[in-house]
Coordinates of C-alpha atoms in Angstrom, one line a residue:
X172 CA 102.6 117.2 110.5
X173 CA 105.8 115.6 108.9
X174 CA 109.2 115.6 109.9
X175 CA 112.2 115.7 107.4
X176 CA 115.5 115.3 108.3
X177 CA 119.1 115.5 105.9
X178 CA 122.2 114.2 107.5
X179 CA 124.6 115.9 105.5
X180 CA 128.5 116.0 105.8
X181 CA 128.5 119.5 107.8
X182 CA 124.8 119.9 108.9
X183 CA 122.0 118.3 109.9
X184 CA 118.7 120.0 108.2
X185 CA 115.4 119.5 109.9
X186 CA 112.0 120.9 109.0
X187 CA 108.7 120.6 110.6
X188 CA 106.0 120.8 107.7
X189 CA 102.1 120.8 107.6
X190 CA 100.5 121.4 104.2
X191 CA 103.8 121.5 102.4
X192 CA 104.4 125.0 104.5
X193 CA 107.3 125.3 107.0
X194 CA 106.5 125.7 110.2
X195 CA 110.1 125.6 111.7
X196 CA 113.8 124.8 110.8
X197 CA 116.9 124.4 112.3
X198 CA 120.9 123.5 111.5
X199 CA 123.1 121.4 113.7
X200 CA 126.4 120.0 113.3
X201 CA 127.0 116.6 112.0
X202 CA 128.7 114.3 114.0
X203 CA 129.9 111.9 112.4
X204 CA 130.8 109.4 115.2
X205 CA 126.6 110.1 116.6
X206 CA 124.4 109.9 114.1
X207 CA 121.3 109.1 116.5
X208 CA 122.9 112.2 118.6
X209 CA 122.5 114.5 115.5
X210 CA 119.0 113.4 114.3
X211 CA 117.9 114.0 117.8
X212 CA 119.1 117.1 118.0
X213 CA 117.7 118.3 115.1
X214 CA 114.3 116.9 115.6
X215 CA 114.7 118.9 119.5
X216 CA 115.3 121.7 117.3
X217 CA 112.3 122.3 115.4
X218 CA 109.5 120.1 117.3
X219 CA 107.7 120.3 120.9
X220 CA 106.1 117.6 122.9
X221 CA 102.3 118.6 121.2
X222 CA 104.1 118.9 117.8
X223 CA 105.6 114.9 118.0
X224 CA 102.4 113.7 119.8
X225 CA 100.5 115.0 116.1
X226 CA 103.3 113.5 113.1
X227 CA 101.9 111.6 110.8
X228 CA 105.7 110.6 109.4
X229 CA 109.4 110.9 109.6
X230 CA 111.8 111.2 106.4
X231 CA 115.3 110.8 106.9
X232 CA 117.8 111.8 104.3
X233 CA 121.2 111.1 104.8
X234 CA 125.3 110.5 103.4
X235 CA 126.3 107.7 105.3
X236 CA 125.8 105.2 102.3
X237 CA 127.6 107.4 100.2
X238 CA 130.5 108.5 102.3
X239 CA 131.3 104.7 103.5
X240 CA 131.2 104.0 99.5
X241 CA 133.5 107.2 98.9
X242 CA 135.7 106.3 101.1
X243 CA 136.2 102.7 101.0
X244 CA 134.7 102.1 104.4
X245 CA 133.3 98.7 103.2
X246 CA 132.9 95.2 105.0
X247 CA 134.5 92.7 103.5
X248 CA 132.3 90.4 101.2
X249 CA 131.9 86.7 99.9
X250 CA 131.7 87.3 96.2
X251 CA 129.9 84.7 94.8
X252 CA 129.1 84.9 90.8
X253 CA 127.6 82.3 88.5
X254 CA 128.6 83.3 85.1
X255 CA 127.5 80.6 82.5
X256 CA 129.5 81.4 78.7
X257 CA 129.3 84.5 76.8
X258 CA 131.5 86.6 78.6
X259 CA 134.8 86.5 80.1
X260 CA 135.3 86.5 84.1
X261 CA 138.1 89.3 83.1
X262 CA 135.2 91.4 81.9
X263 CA 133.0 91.3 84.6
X264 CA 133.6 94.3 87.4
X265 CA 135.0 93.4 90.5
X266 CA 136.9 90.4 88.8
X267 CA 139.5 90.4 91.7
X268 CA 137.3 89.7 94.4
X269 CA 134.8 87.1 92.7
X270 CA 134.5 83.5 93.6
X271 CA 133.6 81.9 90.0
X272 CA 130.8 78.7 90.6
X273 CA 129.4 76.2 88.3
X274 CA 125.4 77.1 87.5
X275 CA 123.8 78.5 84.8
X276 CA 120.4 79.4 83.7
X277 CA 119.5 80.3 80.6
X278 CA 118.0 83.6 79.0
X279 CA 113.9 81.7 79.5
X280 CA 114.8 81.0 83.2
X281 CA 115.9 77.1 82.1
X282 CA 118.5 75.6 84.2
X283 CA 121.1 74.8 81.4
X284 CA 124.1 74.0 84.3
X285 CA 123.8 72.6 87.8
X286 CA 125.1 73.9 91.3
X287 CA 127.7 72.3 92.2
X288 CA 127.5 71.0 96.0
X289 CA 131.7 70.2 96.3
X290 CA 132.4 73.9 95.3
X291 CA 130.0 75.4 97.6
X292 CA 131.5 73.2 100.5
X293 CA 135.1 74.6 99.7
X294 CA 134.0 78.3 99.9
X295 CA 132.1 78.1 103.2
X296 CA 135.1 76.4 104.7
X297 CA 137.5 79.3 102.9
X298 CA 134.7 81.8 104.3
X299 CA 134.7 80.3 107.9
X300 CA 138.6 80.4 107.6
X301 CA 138.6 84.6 106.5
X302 CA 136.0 85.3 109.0
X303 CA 134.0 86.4 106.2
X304 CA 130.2 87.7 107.6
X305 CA 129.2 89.1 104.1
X306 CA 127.7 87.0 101.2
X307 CA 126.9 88.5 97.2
X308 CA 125.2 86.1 95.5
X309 CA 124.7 87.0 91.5
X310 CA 123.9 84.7 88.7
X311 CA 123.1 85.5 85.3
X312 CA 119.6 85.7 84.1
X313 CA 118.7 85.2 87.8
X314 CA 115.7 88.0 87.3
X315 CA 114.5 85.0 84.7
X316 CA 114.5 82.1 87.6
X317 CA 115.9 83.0 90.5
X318 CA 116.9 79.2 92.3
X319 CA 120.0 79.0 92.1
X320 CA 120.8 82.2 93.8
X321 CA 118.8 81.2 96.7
X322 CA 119.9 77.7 96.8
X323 CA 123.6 79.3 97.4
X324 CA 122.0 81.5 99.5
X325 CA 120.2 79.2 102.0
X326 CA 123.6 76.8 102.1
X327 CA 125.5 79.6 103.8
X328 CA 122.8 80.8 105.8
X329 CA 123.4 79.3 109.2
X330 CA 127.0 80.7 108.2
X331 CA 126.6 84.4 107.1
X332 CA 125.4 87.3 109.3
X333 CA 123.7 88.4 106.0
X334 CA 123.2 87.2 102.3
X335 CA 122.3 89.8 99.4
X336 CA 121.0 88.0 96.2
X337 CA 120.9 89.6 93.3
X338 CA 117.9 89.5 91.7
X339 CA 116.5 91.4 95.0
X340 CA 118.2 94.5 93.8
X341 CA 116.7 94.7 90.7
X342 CA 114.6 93.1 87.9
X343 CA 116.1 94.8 85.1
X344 CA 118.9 92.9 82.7
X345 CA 122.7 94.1 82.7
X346 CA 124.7 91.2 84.7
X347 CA 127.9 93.5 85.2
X348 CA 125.8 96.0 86.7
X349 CA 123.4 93.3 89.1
X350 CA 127.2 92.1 90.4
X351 CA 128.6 95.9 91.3
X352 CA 125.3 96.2 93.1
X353 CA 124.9 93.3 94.4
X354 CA 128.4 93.3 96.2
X355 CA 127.7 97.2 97.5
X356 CA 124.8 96.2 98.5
X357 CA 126.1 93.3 101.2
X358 CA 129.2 95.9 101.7
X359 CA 127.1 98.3 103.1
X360 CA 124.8 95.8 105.2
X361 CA 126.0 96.0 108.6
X362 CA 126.9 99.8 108.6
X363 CA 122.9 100.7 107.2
X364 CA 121.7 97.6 109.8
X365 CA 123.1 99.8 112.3
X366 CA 121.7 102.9 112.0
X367 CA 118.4 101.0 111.1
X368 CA 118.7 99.9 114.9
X369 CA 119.4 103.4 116.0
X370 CA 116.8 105.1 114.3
X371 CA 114.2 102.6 116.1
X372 CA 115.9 103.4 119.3
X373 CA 115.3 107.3 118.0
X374 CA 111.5 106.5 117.7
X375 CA 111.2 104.5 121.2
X376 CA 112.6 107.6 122.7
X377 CA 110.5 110.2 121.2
X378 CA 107.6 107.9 122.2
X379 CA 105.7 107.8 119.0
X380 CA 104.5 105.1 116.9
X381 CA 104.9 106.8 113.6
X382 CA 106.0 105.7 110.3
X383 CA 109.9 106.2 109.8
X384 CA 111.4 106.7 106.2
X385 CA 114.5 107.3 104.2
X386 CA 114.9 108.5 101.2
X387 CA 116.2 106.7 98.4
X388 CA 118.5 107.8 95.1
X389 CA 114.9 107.8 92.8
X390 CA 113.7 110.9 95.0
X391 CA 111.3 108.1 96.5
X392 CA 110.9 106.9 100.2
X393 CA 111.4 103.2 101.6
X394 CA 110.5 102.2 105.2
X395 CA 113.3 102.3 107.4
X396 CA 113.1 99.0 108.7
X397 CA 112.2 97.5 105.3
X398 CA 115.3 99.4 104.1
X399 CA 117.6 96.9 105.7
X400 CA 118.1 94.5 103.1
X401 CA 118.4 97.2 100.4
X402 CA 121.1 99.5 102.2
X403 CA 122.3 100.1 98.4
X404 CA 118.9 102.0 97.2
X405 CA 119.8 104.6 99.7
X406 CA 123.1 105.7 97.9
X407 CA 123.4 109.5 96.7
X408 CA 119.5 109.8 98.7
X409 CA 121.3 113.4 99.6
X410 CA 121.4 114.9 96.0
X411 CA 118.0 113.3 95.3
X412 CA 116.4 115.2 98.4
X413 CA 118.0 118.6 96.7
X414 CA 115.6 117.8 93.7
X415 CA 112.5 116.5 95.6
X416 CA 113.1 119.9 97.6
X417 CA 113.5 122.2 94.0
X418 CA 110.6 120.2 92.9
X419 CA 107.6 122.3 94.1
X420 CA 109.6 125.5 92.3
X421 CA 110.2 123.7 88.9
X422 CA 108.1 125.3 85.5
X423 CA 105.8 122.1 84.4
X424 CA 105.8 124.1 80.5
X425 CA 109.8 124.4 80.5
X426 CA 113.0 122.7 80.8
X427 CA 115.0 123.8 84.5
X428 CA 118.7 123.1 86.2
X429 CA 119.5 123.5 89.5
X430 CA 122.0 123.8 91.4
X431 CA 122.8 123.1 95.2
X432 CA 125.7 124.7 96.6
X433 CA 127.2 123.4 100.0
X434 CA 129.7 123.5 102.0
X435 CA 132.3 121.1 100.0
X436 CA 130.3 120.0 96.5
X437 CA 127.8 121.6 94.0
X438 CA 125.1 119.3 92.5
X439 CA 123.7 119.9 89.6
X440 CA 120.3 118.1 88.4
X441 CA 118.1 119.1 85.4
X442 CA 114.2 118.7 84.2
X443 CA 112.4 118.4 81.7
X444 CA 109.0 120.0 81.3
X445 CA 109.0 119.7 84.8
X446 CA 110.4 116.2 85.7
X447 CA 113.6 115.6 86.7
X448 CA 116.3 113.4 84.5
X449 CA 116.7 109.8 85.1
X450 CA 120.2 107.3 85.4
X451 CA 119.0 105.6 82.6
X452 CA 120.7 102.6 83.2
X453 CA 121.4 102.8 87.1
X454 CA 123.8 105.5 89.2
X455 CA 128.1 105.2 89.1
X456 CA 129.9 105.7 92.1
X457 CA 133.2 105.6 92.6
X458 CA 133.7 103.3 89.6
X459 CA 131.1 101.3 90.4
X460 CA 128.4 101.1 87.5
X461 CA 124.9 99.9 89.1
X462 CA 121.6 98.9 88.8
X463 CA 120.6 101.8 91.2
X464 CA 117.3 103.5 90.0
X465 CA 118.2 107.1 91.1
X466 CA 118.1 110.7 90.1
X467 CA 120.6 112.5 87.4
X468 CA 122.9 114.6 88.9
X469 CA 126.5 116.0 88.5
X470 CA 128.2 116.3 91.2
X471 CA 131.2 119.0 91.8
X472 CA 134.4 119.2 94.2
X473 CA 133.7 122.9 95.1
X474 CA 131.3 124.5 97.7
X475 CA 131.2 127.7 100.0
X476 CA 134.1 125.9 102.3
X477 CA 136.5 124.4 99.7
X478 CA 140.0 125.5 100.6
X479 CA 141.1 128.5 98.5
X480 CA 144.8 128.7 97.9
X481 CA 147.8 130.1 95.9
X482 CA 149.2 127.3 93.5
X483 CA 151.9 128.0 90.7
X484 CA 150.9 132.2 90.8
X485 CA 147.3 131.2 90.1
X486 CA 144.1 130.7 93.0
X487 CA 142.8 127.5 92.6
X488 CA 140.0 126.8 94.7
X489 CA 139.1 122.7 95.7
X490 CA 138.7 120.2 96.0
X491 CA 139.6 119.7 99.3
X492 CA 137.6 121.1 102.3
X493 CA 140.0 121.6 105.4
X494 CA 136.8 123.3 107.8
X495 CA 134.7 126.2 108.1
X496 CA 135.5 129.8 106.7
X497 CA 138.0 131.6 108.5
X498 CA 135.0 133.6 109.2
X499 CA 133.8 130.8 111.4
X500 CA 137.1 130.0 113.3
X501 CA 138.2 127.9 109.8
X502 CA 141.9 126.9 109.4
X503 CA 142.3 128.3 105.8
X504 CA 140.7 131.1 103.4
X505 CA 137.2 130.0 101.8
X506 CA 134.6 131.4 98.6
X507 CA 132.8 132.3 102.0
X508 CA 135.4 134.3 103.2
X509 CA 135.6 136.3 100.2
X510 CA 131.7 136.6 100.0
X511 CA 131.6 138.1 103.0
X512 CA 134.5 140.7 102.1
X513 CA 132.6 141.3 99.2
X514 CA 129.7 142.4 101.2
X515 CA 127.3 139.7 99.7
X516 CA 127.2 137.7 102.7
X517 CA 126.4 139.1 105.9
X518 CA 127.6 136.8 108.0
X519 CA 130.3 135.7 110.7
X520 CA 133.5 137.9 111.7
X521 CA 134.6 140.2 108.6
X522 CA 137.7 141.1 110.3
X523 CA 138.4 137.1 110.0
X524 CA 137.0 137.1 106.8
X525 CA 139.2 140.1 105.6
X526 CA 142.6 138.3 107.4
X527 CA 141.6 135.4 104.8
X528 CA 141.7 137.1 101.7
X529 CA 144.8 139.0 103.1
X530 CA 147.1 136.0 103.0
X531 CA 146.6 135.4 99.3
X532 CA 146.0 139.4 98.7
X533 CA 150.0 139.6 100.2
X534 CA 150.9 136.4 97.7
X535 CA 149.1 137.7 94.7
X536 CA 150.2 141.5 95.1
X537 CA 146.4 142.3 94.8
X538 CA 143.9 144.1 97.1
X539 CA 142.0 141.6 99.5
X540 CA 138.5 142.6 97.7
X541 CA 140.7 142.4 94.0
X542 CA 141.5 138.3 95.4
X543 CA 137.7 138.1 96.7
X544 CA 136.0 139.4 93.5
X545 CA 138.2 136.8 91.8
X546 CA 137.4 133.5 93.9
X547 CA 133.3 134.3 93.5
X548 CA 134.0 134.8 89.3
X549 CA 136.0 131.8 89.4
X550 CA 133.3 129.4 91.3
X551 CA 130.0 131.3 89.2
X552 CA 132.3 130.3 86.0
X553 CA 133.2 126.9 86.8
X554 CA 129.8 125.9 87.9
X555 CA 128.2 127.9 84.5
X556 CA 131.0 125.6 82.9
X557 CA 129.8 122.2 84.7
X558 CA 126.4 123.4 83.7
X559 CA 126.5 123.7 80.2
X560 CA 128.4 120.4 79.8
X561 CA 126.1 118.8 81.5
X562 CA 123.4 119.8 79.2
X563 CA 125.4 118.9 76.2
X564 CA 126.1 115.7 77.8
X565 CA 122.6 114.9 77.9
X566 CA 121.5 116.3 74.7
X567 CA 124.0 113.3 73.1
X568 CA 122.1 110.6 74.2
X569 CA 117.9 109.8 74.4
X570 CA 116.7 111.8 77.0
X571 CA 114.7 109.8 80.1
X572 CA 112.9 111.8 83.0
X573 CA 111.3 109.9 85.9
X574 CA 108.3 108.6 84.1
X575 CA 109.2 108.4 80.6
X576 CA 111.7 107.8 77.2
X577 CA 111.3 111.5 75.6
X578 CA 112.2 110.4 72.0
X579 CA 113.5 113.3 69.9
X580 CA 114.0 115.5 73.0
X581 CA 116.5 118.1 73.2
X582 CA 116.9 119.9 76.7
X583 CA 117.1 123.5 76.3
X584 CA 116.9 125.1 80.1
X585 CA 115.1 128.2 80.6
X586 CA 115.4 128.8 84.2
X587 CA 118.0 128.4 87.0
X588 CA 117.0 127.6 90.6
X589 CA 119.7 128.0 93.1
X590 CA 120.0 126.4 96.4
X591 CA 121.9 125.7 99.5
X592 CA 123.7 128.2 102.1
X593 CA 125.7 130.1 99.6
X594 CA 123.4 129.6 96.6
X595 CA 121.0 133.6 97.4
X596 CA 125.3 135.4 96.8
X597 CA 125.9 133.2 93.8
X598 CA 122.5 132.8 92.1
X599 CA 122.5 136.3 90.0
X600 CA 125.9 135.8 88.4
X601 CA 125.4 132.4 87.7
X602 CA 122.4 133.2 85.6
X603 CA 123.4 136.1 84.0
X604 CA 126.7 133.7 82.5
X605 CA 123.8 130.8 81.5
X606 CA 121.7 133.7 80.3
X607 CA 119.0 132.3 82.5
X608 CA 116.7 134.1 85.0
X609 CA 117.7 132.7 88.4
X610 CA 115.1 131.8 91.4
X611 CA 116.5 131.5 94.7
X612 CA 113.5 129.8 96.5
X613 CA 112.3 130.7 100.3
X614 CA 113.7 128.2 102.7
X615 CA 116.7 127.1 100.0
X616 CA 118.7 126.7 103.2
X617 CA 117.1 123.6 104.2
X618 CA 115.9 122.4 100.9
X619 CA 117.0 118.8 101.1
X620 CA 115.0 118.4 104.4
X621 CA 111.6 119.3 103.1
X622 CA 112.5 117.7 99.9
X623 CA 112.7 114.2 101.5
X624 CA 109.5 115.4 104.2
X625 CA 107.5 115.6 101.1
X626 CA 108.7 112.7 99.0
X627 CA 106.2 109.7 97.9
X628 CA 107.1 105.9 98.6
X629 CA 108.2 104.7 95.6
X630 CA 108.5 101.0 94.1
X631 CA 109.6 99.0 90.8
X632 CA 108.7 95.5 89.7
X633 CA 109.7 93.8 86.2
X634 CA 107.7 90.9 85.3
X635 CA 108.3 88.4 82.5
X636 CA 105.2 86.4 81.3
X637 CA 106.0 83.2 79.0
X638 CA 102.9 82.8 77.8
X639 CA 103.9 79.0 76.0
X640 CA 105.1 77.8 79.6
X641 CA 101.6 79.7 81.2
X642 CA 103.9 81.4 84.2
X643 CA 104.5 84.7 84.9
X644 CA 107.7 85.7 87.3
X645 CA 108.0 88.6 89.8
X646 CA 111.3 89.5 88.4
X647 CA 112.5 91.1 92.5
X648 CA 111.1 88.0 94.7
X649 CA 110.7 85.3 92.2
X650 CA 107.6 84.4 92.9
X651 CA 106.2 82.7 90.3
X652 CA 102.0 82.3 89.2
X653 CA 100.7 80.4 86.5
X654 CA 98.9 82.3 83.8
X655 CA 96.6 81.6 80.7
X656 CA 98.5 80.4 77.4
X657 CA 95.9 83.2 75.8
X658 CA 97.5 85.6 78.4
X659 CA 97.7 89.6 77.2
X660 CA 99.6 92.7 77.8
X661 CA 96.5 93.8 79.2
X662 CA 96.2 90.8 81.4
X663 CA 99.7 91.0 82.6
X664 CA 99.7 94.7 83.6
X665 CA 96.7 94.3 85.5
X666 CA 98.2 91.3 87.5
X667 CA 101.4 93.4 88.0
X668 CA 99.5 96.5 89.1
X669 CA 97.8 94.2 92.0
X670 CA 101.0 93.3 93.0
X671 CA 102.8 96.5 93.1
X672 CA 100.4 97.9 95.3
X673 CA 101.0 95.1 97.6
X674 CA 104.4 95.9 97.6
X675 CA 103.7 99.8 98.0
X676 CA 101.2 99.5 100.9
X677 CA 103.6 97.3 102.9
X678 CA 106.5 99.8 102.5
X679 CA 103.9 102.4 103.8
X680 CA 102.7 104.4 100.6
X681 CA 99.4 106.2 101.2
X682 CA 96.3 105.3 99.1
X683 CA 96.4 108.6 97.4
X684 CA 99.8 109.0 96.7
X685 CA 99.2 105.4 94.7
X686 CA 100.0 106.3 91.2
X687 CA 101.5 103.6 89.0
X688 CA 103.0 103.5 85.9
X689 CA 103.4 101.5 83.2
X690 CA 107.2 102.4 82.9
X691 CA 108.5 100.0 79.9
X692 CA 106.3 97.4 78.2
X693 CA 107.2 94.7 75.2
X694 CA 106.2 91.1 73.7
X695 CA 107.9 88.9 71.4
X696 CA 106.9 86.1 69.6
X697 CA 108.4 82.7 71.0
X698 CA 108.8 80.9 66.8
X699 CA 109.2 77.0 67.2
X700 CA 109.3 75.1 64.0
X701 CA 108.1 78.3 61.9
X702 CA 105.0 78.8 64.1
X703 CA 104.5 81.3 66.6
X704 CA 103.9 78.5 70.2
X705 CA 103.7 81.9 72.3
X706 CA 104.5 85.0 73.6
X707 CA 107.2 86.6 76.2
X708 CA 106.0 89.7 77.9
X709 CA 107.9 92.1 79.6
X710 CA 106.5 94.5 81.7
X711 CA 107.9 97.1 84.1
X712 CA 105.6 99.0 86.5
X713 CA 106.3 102.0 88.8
X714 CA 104.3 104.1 91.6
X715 CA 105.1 107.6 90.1
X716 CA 107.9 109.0 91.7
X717 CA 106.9 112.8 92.9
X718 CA 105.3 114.5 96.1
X719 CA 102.8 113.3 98.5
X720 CA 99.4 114.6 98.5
X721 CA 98.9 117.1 101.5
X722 CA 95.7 117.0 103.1
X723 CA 93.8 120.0 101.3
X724 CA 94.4 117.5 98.2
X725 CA 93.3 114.6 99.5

């Protein structure tokens, strides 16, 4: 049996699944203020005593990240770049906030500029001085040779409450992109170490010992505990449970979108063939370009609770949400309200729901059903809108999936999938403006829960092999292993697959959900004096993102 879990913004989704079949769900409200109070409650919800006794694992999805990052609920952090010449401090993100030190390595890993000692001094005194608990430590080409970030590191340590380096984050190039996640990273620290703590009291109460996951932007899982010191890999987890959930319901033989509906935003994710688009370069939030390996989706201000209101003679629904439908005991009229004057929702008080639409009716010198029928065309059209742009978007630039470059693709959806509470009144008329059939799967409710329930463990790691030096670095640790000067591809792949498995089997991936995947792979001669001295290799391996086995599979 598994357990999945979504903390969302309004509910907290839980699903109790055996054999990728749900056995129960429930909904609770979030609170906010008791996170550990909500995931209890929903596990109480859908498990017994027998049920708990028999999990094999736990997969927690949830906002918190995302919201703190939304709404500028951040800790305060040391910003500490190293940023050698070639481009201007101006340029780099963040700017305002960086401390600029001496050290520089070079694009082989070479130191080609020394740490400073007297700078470093000055800034933990400055740091002691601001109270400052939070360190970012980014250099450039620190995925190449990683020492200097760890020398600035250890200095602070006895310091710092916590230090976030940034080759840790990720082993791909872009140095603007390793600094904005780097610094969200150590941002986020303390409020993710919290609820890291919480979640192990959650365990200790239920009295299992059980594996505990969350879910991660790529759609793949990471150990809870081992999630501390990657708080930042769990940003927008929420819209990647959505597509893990929509998965299972997805044509392999055509291109999909689908669309999640809740309470205050519509996401929108597509696939190709089957496999869902890829943040080629890393996920943006709220300005802040990353390194984040995580899911494409479009998100929208406008969901069965956005506040419907009369501005300027015209509705205008969004983006605010001010509470529930006035169907629910709301404070203002919602696309709810007017779904359920419509007679497309069967749900809460209609005599509420009616008193809704009345107040703009009265405004708008329409009947109530006139001003109803006219909020549900305007949200099936705007999200039809956001749909197609998104697609043409995408069709502008080289299309990437989860496992792969498609060169030459061009995304041409054939099918619409429709989730989340108000998604089973909107799905019809949103395909019929796409011109796409639309599938409104069983269960769509609580899609994000099973979708992070069922949800493989997934892991990254860049190496770079120098095959004139004979060493080979693990781009994310920096461990370093000395290799053959004859050294292949072949050779290197095999030594990285090793390794990733390591990785994948400590962050509790199951044997037979261990796929990899040779994600990106390239050699270059290294020419001294006219003659080829070497190679550098880059490799960059994957477990393949996608669903875990059940045990009829395995």
């Amino acid at each position: 049996m598994i357990l999945g879990i979504d903390v969302g913004g309004t509910h907290t989704d839980s699903v109790l699944m055996q054999n990728r079949k749900i056995i129960r769900k429930s909904k609770v409200l979030t609170d906010k203020n008791d996170i550990l109070g909500c995931v209890m409650r929903a596990t109480q919800a859908v498990t017994t005593a027998d049920d708990i006794r028999q999990l094999k694992r736990i997969v927690l999805s949830t906002t918190i990240s995302t919201n703190a990052v939304a709404q500028n609920q951040l800790d305060t952090v040391g910003l500490i770049v190293m940023n050698g010449p070639g481009v201007s401090p101006k340029d780099l993100p963040l700017a305002d906030k960086t401390h600029l030190i001496a050290g520089y390595m070079n694009h082989r890993g070479i130191e080609a500029e020394a740490i400073e000692d007297d700078e470093l001094e000055t800034l933990k005194q400055q740091f002691a001085k601001d109270k400052i608990e939070h360190l970012a430590v980014i250099g450039k080409f620190s995925t190449r040779n990683p020492a200097h970030e760890q020398d600035v590191g250890s200095f602070f340590a006895d310091k710092i409450t916590h230090v976030s380096l940034g080759h840790h984050q990720s082993g791909v190039l872009n140095f603007p992109r390793r600094i904005a996640t780097t610094y969200l990273n150590a941002a986020i620290w303390s409020l993710h170490s919290r609820m890291v703590d919480q979640l192990a009291g959650y365990l200790q109460e239920l009295g299992v010992n059980v594996p505990l996951f969350i879910l991660k932007a790529d759609g793949g899982t990471i150990g809870v505990e081992q999630s501390r010191n990657y708080p930042v890999q769990t940003i927008l987890s929420g819209p990647a449970a959505t597509i893990m959930g929509v998965l299972p319901f997805v044509s392999s033989t055509q291109d999909s979108v689908s669309i999640d509906v809740g309470g205050t935003t519509t996401d929108i994710a597509l696939f190709a063939d089957g496999a869902p688009l890829l943040e080629p370069k890393g996920v943006e939030i709220e300005g802040h370009k990353t390194l984040i390996r995580g899911l494409l989706t479009h998100s929208m201000a406008l969901g069965g609770d956005s506040h419907v209101q009369v501005v300027n003679g015209a509705l205008q629904i969004g983006p605010e949400r001010k509470g529930s439908a006035m169907a629910f005991d709301g404070p203002v009229p919602t696309p709810t309200d007017a779904l359920i004057v419509l007679g497309l929702a069967d749900i809460g008080d209609k005599a509420k729901a009616l008193r809704a639409m009345e107040s703009l009716a009265t405004t708008l010198q329409q009947t109530p059903q006139q001003v109803a029928q006219s909020i549900v065309d305007s949200m099936c059209a705007s999200i039809a809108t956001k749909v197609t742009q998104m697609v043409s978007e995408v069709n502008s630039k080289p299309v990437y999936t989860i496992h792969e470059l498609l060169e030459g693709k061009t995304l041409n959806p054939q099918q619409l999938i429709a989730v989340g509470g108000p998604a089973p009144y909107l799905a019809k008329q949103v395909g019929e403006l796409l011109q796409l059939p639309a599938l409104v799967p069983e269960n769509s409710d609580v899609i994000n829960a099973s979708g992070a329930a069922m949800a493989r463990t997934t892991v990254e790691l860049n190496l770079l092999a120098d095959t004139e030096s004979q060493q080979l670095s693990f781009a994310e640790d920096g461990r370093k292993v000395q290799i053959s000067s004859r050294a292949t591809v072949d050779d290197i792949v095999a030594i990285g697959q090793e390794r990733l498995l390591e990785i994948a089997r400590a962050a509790g991936a199951r044997d037979e959900d261990l796929e990899v995947e040779v994600a990106d792979c390239q050699s270059f001669n290294v020419i001294h004096g006219y003659a080829t001295t070497g190679k550098n290799i880059r490799v960059r391996l994957q477990i393949k993102p996608g669903l875990i086995k059940h045990e009829e599979q395995v």
